[in-house]
Amino acid sequence: MRPLFLAVFGGLAIVLVAVSAFLLLRERPTGLPPSGTQVIVEDANLIGGAYVLTDENGNRFTEADALGRPTAIFFGFSHCPDVCPTTLYELSVLMGQLGADADRLNVLFVSVDYERDGPEEVAAYTSVFDPRIVGLAGTAEEIATATSAYRVYYAKVPLENGGYTIDHTASVYLMDRNGRFVGTLAYGEDMAVRLQKLQALIADA
Ligand code: NI
């Protein structure tokens, strides 16, 4: 029984590998970089895309308004007790370290808290950290579209006092001047590493 068992499974494994290889080779169009590179490109294309939001002045703001300059974009909410104020404060420190180069960068804060954060709230909140950080707000549908484009997770969590907080993705997304995803700044990541990433993003622009 045992050798037969192994032979059957060994045969199945070989068939699976062959089918996978066939599918991979078949689906990779010609003229593209080697598959390792292509995976990265495909992942990059999964993050970012079209959105329509409202800026601090009540004007319509879309992904097109961020083009031409590299962008650091972060999703959170103004009532956030920890991740958002820490992230925005650290972004403001990094902007200070970038000096004049910070003016070549869009820094966007999108509130996923469409019930409490409108243009005035995101304006007041972001100006606490750095007036150059642009606060963006949207309706439930607009926030759903923007977060879906960026693969951002957010979920309302009821509090005992009757209010709510929001769990959300803590990463800052870095996009190049053409709106293509190039990487993230992780929450709690070494500040020197984050500064290097922002400098590289600006230098590539
Ligand atoms: Ni937060």
PDB file of C-alpha atoms and ligand atoms in Angstrom:
ATOM      1  CA  MET A   1       0.000   0.000   0.000  1.00  0.00           C
ATOM      2  CA  ARG A   2       2.685   2.436   1.014  1.00  0.00           C
ATOM      3  CA  PRO A   3       4.686   2.576  -2.237  1.00  0.00           C
ATOM      4  CA  LEU A   4       1.436   2.892  -4.184  1.00  0.00           C
ATOM      5  CA  PHE A   5       0.282   5.702  -1.903  1.00  0.00           C
ATOM      6  CA  LEU A   6       3.559   7.568  -2.437  1.00  0.00           C
ATOM      7  CA  ALA A   7       3.462   6.963  -6.155  1.00  0.00           C
ATOM      8  CA  VAL A   8      -0.082   8.344  -6.441  1.00  0.00           C
ATOM      9  CA  PHE A   9       0.723  11.428  -4.410  1.00  0.00           C
ATOM     10  CA  GLY A  10       4.051  11.931  -6.108  1.00  0.00           C
ATOM     11  CA  GLY A  11       2.294  11.755  -9.448  1.00  0.00           C
ATOM     12  CA  LEU A  12      -0.360  14.230  -8.301  1.00  0.00           C
ATOM     13  CA  ALA A  13       2.311  16.640  -7.108  1.00  0.00           C
ATOM     14  CA  ILE A  14       4.076  16.511 -10.460  1.00  0.00           C
ATOM     15  CA  VAL A  15       0.813  17.135 -12.294  1.00  0.00           C
ATOM     16  CA  LEU A  16       0.037  20.122 -10.036  1.00  0.00           C
ATOM     17  CA  VAL A  17       3.467  21.635 -10.602  1.00  0.00           C
ATOM     18  CA  ALA A  18       3.136  21.134 -14.334  1.00  0.00           C
ATOM     19  CA  VAL A  19      -0.330  22.710 -14.442  1.00  0.00           C
ATOM     20  CA  SER A  20       0.814  25.660 -12.296  1.00  0.00           C
ATOM     21  CA  ALA A  21       3.830  26.233 -14.494  1.00  0.00           C
ATOM     22  CA  PHE A  22       1.650  26.061 -17.592  1.00  0.00           C
ATOM     23  CA  LEU A  23      -0.831  28.597 -16.168  1.00  0.00           C
ATOM     24  CA  LEU A  24       1.922  30.957 -15.008  1.00  0.00           C
ATOM     25  CA  LEU A  25       3.720  30.858 -18.331  1.00  0.00           C
ATOM     26  CA  ARG A  26       0.520  31.152 -20.327  1.00  0.00           C
ATOM     27  CA  GLU A  27      -0.781  34.168 -18.374  1.00  0.00           C
ATOM     28  CA  ARG A  28       2.433  36.132 -18.517  1.00  0.00           C
ATOM     29  CA  PRO A  29       2.310  38.326 -21.599  1.00  0.00           C
ATOM     30  CA  THR A  30       5.443  38.541 -23.714  1.00  0.00           C
ATOM     31  CA  GLY A  31       7.739  41.526 -23.499  1.00  0.00           C
ATOM     32  CA  LEU A  32       7.434  41.882 -19.743  1.00  0.00           C
ATOM     33  CA  PRO A  33      10.249  41.647 -17.191  1.00  0.00           C
ATOM     34  CA  PRO A  34      11.070  38.274 -15.547  1.00  0.00           C
ATOM     35  CA  SER A  35       8.327  36.835 -13.382  1.00  0.00           C
ATOM     36  CA  GLY A  36       9.910  38.003 -10.107  1.00  0.00           C
ATOM     37  CA  THR A  37       9.748  41.611 -11.245  1.00  0.00           C
ATOM     38  CA  GLN A  38       6.315  41.156 -12.713  1.00  0.00           C
ATOM     39  CA  VAL A  39       4.845  40.045  -9.375  1.00  0.00           C
ATOM     40  CA  ILE A  40       6.026  43.296  -7.810  1.00  0.00           C
ATOM     41  CA  VAL A  41       4.503  45.325 -10.630  1.00  0.00           C
ATOM     42  CA  GLU A  42       1.203  43.482 -10.278  1.00  0.00           C
ATOM     43  CA  ASP A  43       1.185  44.080  -6.517  1.00  0.00           C
ATOM     44  CA  ALA A  44       1.932  47.763  -7.067  1.00  0.00           C
ATOM     45  CA  ASN A  45      -1.021  48.013  -9.393  1.00  0.00           C
ATOM     46  CA  LEU A  46      -3.310  46.625  -6.697  1.00  0.00           C
ATOM     47  CA  ILE A  47      -2.836  49.721  -4.526  1.00  0.00           C
ATOM     48  CA  GLY A  48      -4.121  53.103  -5.589  1.00  0.00           C
ATOM     49  CA  GLY A  49      -6.664  54.199  -8.147  1.00  0.00           C
ATOM     50  CA  ALA A  50      -9.592  56.498  -8.639  1.00  0.00           C
ATOM     51  CA  TYR A  51     -11.305  58.293  -5.780  1.00  0.00           C
ATOM     52  CA  VAL A  52     -13.338  61.446  -5.236  1.00  0.00           C
ATOM     53  CA  LEU A  53     -13.052  63.199  -1.874  1.00  0.00           C
ATOM     54  CA  THR A  54     -13.501  66.703  -0.456  1.00  0.00           C
ATOM     55  CA  ASP A  55     -10.543  68.791   0.703  1.00  0.00           C
ATOM     56  CA  GLU A  56     -10.259  71.154   3.676  1.00  0.00           C
ATOM     57  CA  ASN A  57     -11.776  74.024   1.684  1.00  0.00           C
ATOM     58  CA  GLY A  58     -14.779  72.013   0.571  1.00  0.00           C
ATOM     59  CA  ASN A  59     -13.387  71.481  -2.919  1.00  0.00           C
ATOM     60  CA  ARG A  60     -13.525  68.215  -4.825  1.00  0.00           C
ATOM     61  CA  PHE A  61     -10.211  66.344  -4.616  1.00  0.00           C
ATOM     62  CA  THR A  62      -9.441  63.297  -6.757  1.00  0.00           C
ATOM     63  CA  GLU A  63      -6.407  61.100  -7.396  1.00  0.00           C
ATOM     64  CA  ALA A  64      -5.617  63.373 -10.353  1.00  0.00           C
ATOM     65  CA  ASP A  65      -5.039  66.298  -7.986  1.00  0.00           C
ATOM     66  CA  ALA A  66      -2.160  64.395  -6.388  1.00  0.00           C
ATOM     67  CA  LEU A  67      -0.378  63.673  -9.693  1.00  0.00           C
ATOM     68  CA  GLY A  68       2.820  65.484 -10.643  1.00  0.00           C
ATOM     69  CA  ARG A  69       4.275  65.180  -7.163  1.00  0.00           C
ATOM     70  CA  PRO A  70       4.972  62.126  -5.012  1.00  0.00           C
ATOM     71  CA  THR A  71       2.415  61.463  -2.304  1.00  0.00           C
ATOM     72  CA  ALA A  72       2.316  60.070   1.204  1.00  0.00           C
ATOM     73  CA  ILE A  73      -1.304  59.121   1.961  1.00  0.00           C
ATOM     74  CA  PHE A  74      -2.655  57.914   5.282  1.00  0.00           C
ATOM     75  CA  PHE A  75      -6.166  56.810   6.288  1.00  0.00           C
ATOM     76  CA  GLY A  76      -7.456  57.373   9.823  1.00  0.00           C
ATOM     77  CA  PHE A  77      -9.861  59.514  11.831  1.00  0.00           C
ATOM     78  CA  SER A  78      -9.608  62.625  13.977  1.00  0.00           C
ATOM     79  CA  HIS A  79     -10.920  60.983  17.170  1.00  0.00           C
ATOM     80  CA  CYS A  80      -8.211  58.315  16.974  1.00  0.00           C
ATOM     81  CA  PRO A  81      -6.563  57.910  20.377  1.00  0.00           C
ATOM     82  CA  ASP A  82      -3.137  56.665  19.293  1.00  0.00           C
ATOM     83  CA  VAL A  83      -2.176  55.541  15.790  1.00  0.00           C
ATOM     84  CA  CYS A  84      -3.334  58.661  13.923  1.00  0.00           C
ATOM     85  CA  PRO A  85      -1.924  61.352  16.211  1.00  0.00           C
ATOM     86  CA  THR A  86       1.346  59.418  16.478  1.00  0.00           C
ATOM     87  CA  THR A  87       1.584  58.905  12.714  1.00  0.00           C
ATOM     88  CA  LEU A  88       0.709  62.511  11.858  1.00  0.00           C
ATOM     89  CA  TYR A  89       3.070  63.863  14.501  1.00  0.00           C
ATOM     90  CA  GLU A  90       5.890  61.676  13.173  1.00  0.00           C
ATOM     91  CA  LEU A  91       5.077  62.726   9.597  1.00  0.00           C
ATOM     92  CA  SER A  92       5.364  66.351  10.712  1.00  0.00           C
ATOM     93  CA  VAL A  93       8.780  65.593  12.254  1.00  0.00           C
ATOM     94  CA  LEU A  94       9.874  63.888   9.013  1.00  0.00           C
ATOM     95  CA  MET A  95       8.643  66.874   6.994  1.00  0.00           C
ATOM     96  CA  GLY A  96      10.790  69.083   9.195  1.00  0.00           C
ATOM     97  CA  GLN A  97      13.786  66.835   8.560  1.00  0.00           C
ATOM     98  CA  LEU A  98      13.126  66.896   4.803  1.00  0.00           C
ATOM     99  CA  GLY A  99      13.345  70.683   4.906  1.00  0.00           C
ATOM    100  CA  ALA A 100      12.414  72.410   1.657  1.00  0.00           C
ATOM    101  CA  ASP A 101      12.034  68.997  -0.034  1.00  0.00           C
ATOM    102  CA  ALA A 102       8.853  68.467   1.977  1.00  0.00           C
ATOM    103  CA  ASP A 103       7.213  71.061  -0.267  1.00  0.00           C
ATOM    104  CA  ARG A 104       7.745  68.696  -3.227  1.00  0.00           C
ATOM    105  CA  LEU A 105       5.567  66.069  -1.537  1.00  0.00           C
ATOM    106  CA  ASN A 106       1.788  65.716  -1.091  1.00  0.00           C
ATOM    107  CA  VAL A 107       0.948  64.572   2.424  1.00  0.00           C
ATOM    108  CA  LEU A 108      -2.701  63.490   2.545  1.00  0.00           C
ATOM    109  CA  PHE A 109      -4.807  62.436   5.509  1.00  0.00           C
ATOM    110  CA  VAL A 110      -8.094  60.737   4.581  1.00  0.00           C
ATOM    111  CA  SER A 111     -10.632  60.389   7.373  1.00  0.00           C
ATOM    112  CA  VAL A 112     -12.581  57.137   7.191  1.00  0.00           C
ATOM    113  CA  ASP A 113     -14.912  58.546   9.898  1.00  0.00           C
ATOM    114  CA  TYR A 114     -17.488  59.983   7.470  1.00  0.00           C
ATOM    115  CA  GLU A 115     -20.029  60.384  10.304  1.00  0.00           C
ATOM    116  CA  ARG A 116     -17.904  62.766  12.376  1.00  0.00           C
ATOM    117  CA  ASP A 117     -15.179  64.133  10.103  1.00  0.00           C
ATOM    118  CA  GLY A 118     -16.099  66.627   7.407  1.00  0.00           C
ATOM    119  CA  PRO A 119     -13.811  69.158   5.677  1.00  0.00           C
ATOM    120  CA  GLU A 120     -13.734  71.452   8.736  1.00  0.00           C
ATOM    121  CA  GLU A 121     -12.830  68.647  11.108  1.00  0.00           C
ATOM    122  CA  VAL A 122     -10.012  67.264   8.966  1.00  0.00           C
ATOM    123  CA  ALA A 123      -8.734  70.816   8.384  1.00  0.00           C
ATOM    124  CA  ALA A 124      -8.593  71.559  12.107  1.00  0.00           C
ATOM    125  CA  TYR A 125      -7.061  68.174  12.867  1.00  0.00           C
ATOM    126  CA  THR A 126      -4.271  68.165  10.272  1.00  0.00           C
ATOM    127  CA  SER A 127      -3.272  71.783  10.983  1.00  0.00           C
ATOM    128  CA  VAL A 128      -2.368  70.713  14.522  1.00  0.00           C
ATOM    129  CA  PHE A 129       0.500  68.709  13.029  1.00  0.00           C
ATOM    130  CA  ASP A 130       1.582  70.586   9.889  1.00  0.00           C
ATOM    131  CA  PRO A 131      -0.462  73.019   7.775  1.00  0.00           C
ATOM    132  CA  ARG A 132       0.925  71.334   4.639  1.00  0.00           C
ATOM    133  CA  ILE A 133      -0.849  68.078   5.481  1.00  0.00           C
ATOM    134  CA  VAL A 134      -4.065  68.054   3.437  1.00  0.00           C
ATOM    135  CA  GLY A 135      -7.122  66.635   5.188  1.00  0.00           C
ATOM    136  CA  LEU A 136      -9.661  64.836   3.019  1.00  0.00           C
ATOM    137  CA  ALA A 137     -13.205  63.785   3.871  1.00  0.00           C
ATOM    138  CA  GLY A 138     -15.933  61.934   2.041  1.00  0.00           C
ATOM    139  CA  THR A 139     -19.333  60.323   2.181  1.00  0.00           C
ATOM    140  CA  ALA A 140     -19.722  56.676   3.174  1.00  0.00           C
ATOM    141  CA  GLU A 141     -19.654  55.685  -0.490  1.00  0.00           C
ATOM    142  CA  GLU A 142     -16.666  57.888  -1.326  1.00  0.00           C
ATOM    143  CA  ILE A 143     -14.702  56.512   1.627  1.00  0.00           C
ATOM    144  CA  ALA A 144     -15.621  52.966   0.607  1.00  0.00           C
ATOM    145  CA  THR A 145     -14.245  53.625  -2.884  1.00  0.00           C
ATOM    146  CA  ALA A 146     -11.017  55.269  -1.679  1.00  0.00           C
ATOM    147  CA  THR A 147     -10.268  52.625   0.956  1.00  0.00           C
ATOM    148  CA  SER A 148     -11.035  49.864  -1.519  1.00  0.00           C
ATOM    149  CA  ALA A 149      -8.599  51.392  -4.012  1.00  0.00           C
ATOM    150  CA  TYR A 150      -5.838  51.454  -1.403  1.00  0.00           C
ATOM    151  CA  ARG A 151      -6.762  48.097   0.165  1.00  0.00           C
ATOM    152  CA  VAL A 152      -7.255  49.912   3.472  1.00  0.00           C
ATOM    153  CA  TYR A 153      -9.085  48.099   6.242  1.00  0.00           C
ATOM    154  CA  TYR A 154     -11.349  49.999   8.631  1.00  0.00           C
ATOM    155  CA  ALA A 155     -14.038  48.837  11.019  1.00  0.00           C
ATOM    156  CA  LYS A 156     -16.223  50.686  13.492  1.00  0.00           C
ATOM    157  CA  VAL A 157     -15.897  49.347  17.045  1.00  0.00           C
ATOM    158  CA  PRO A 158     -18.541  50.316  19.654  1.00  0.00           C
ATOM    159  CA  LEU A 159     -17.298  51.698  22.977  1.00  0.00           C
ATOM    160  CA  GLU A 160     -18.879  51.082  26.390  1.00  0.00           C
ATOM    161  CA  ASN A 161     -19.808  54.766  26.715  1.00  0.00           C
ATOM    162  CA  GLY A 162     -22.014  54.519  23.639  1.00  0.00           C
ATOM    163  CA  GLY A 163     -19.522  56.075  21.261  1.00  0.00           C
ATOM    164  CA  TYR A 164     -17.281  54.274  18.853  1.00  0.00           C
ATOM    165  CA  THR A 165     -13.712  53.987  17.725  1.00  0.00           C
ATOM    166  CA  ILE A 166     -12.394  52.750  14.390  1.00  0.00           C
ATOM    167  CA  ASP A 167      -9.810  50.050  13.789  1.00  0.00           C
ATOM    168  CA  HIS A 168      -7.865  50.876  10.679  1.00  0.00           C
ATOM    169  CA  THR A 169      -4.782  50.167   8.608  1.00  0.00           C
ATOM    170  CA  ALA A 170      -1.829  51.980  10.151  1.00  0.00           C
ATOM    171  CA  SER A 171       0.527  52.150   7.159  1.00  0.00           C
ATOM    172  CA  VAL A 172       1.310  55.309   5.200  1.00  0.00           C
ATOM    173  CA  TYR A 173       1.197  54.584   1.457  1.00  0.00           C
ATOM    174  CA  LEU A 174       3.858  56.113  -0.768  1.00  0.00           C
ATOM    175  CA  MET A 175       2.868  56.851  -4.352  1.00  0.00           C
ATOM    176  CA  ASP A 176       5.086  58.252  -7.086  1.00  0.00           C
ATOM    177  CA  ARG A 177       4.288  61.348  -9.146  1.00  0.00           C
ATOM    178  CA  ASN A 178       2.303  59.176 -11.573  1.00  0.00           C
ATOM    179  CA  GLY A 179       0.122  57.751  -8.827  1.00  0.00           C
ATOM    180  CA  ARG A 180       1.857  54.384  -8.731  1.00  0.00           C
ATOM    181  CA  PHE A 181       2.365  52.620  -5.425  1.00  0.00           C
ATOM    182  CA  VAL A 182       6.031  52.363  -4.426  1.00  0.00           C
ATOM    183  CA  GLY A 183       5.935  51.293  -0.779  1.00  0.00           C
ATOM    184  CA  THR A 184       4.791  52.087   2.730  1.00  0.00           C
ATOM    185  CA  LEU A 185       5.958  53.672   5.937  1.00  0.00           C
ATOM    186  CA  ALA A 186       5.106  51.208   8.699  1.00  0.00           C
ATOM    187  CA  TYR A 187       3.737  52.251  12.064  1.00  0.00           C
ATOM    188  CA  GLY A 188       6.619  52.308  14.546  1.00  0.00           C
ATOM    189  CA  GLU A 189       9.239  51.908  11.822  1.00  0.00           C
ATOM    190  CA  ASP A 190      12.639  53.434  12.520  1.00  0.00           C
ATOM    191  CA  MET A 191      12.423  57.166  11.820  1.00  0.00           C
ATOM    192  CA  ALA A 192      15.740  57.192   9.937  1.00  0.00           C
ATOM    193  CA  VAL A 193      14.431  54.474   7.611  1.00  0.00           C
ATOM    194  CA  ARG A 194      11.202  56.387   7.065  1.00  0.00           C
ATOM    195  CA  LEU A 195      13.169  59.543   6.273  1.00  0.00           C
ATOM    196  CA  GLN A 196      15.283  57.639   3.741  1.00  0.00           C
ATOM    197  CA  LYS A 197      12.151  56.276   2.074  1.00  0.00           C
ATOM    198  CA  LEU A 198      10.663  59.766   1.755  1.00  0.00           C
ATOM    199  CA  GLN A 199      13.948  61.178   0.436  1.00  0.00           C
ATOM    200  CA  ALA A 200      14.117  58.388  -2.154  1.00  0.00           C
ATOM    201  CA  LEU A 201      10.492  59.011  -3.132  1.00  0.00           C
ATOM    202  CA  ILE A 202      11.179  62.719  -3.667  1.00  0.00           C
ATOM    203  CA  ALA A 203      14.493  62.096  -5.454  1.00  0.00           C
ATOM    204  CA  ASP A 204      12.795  59.745  -7.930  1.00  0.00           C
ATOM    205  CA  ALA A 205      10.113  62.303  -8.762  1.00  0.00           C
TER     206      ALA A 205
HETATM  207 NI    NI B   1      -6.073  56.088  13.913  1.00  0.00          NI
END
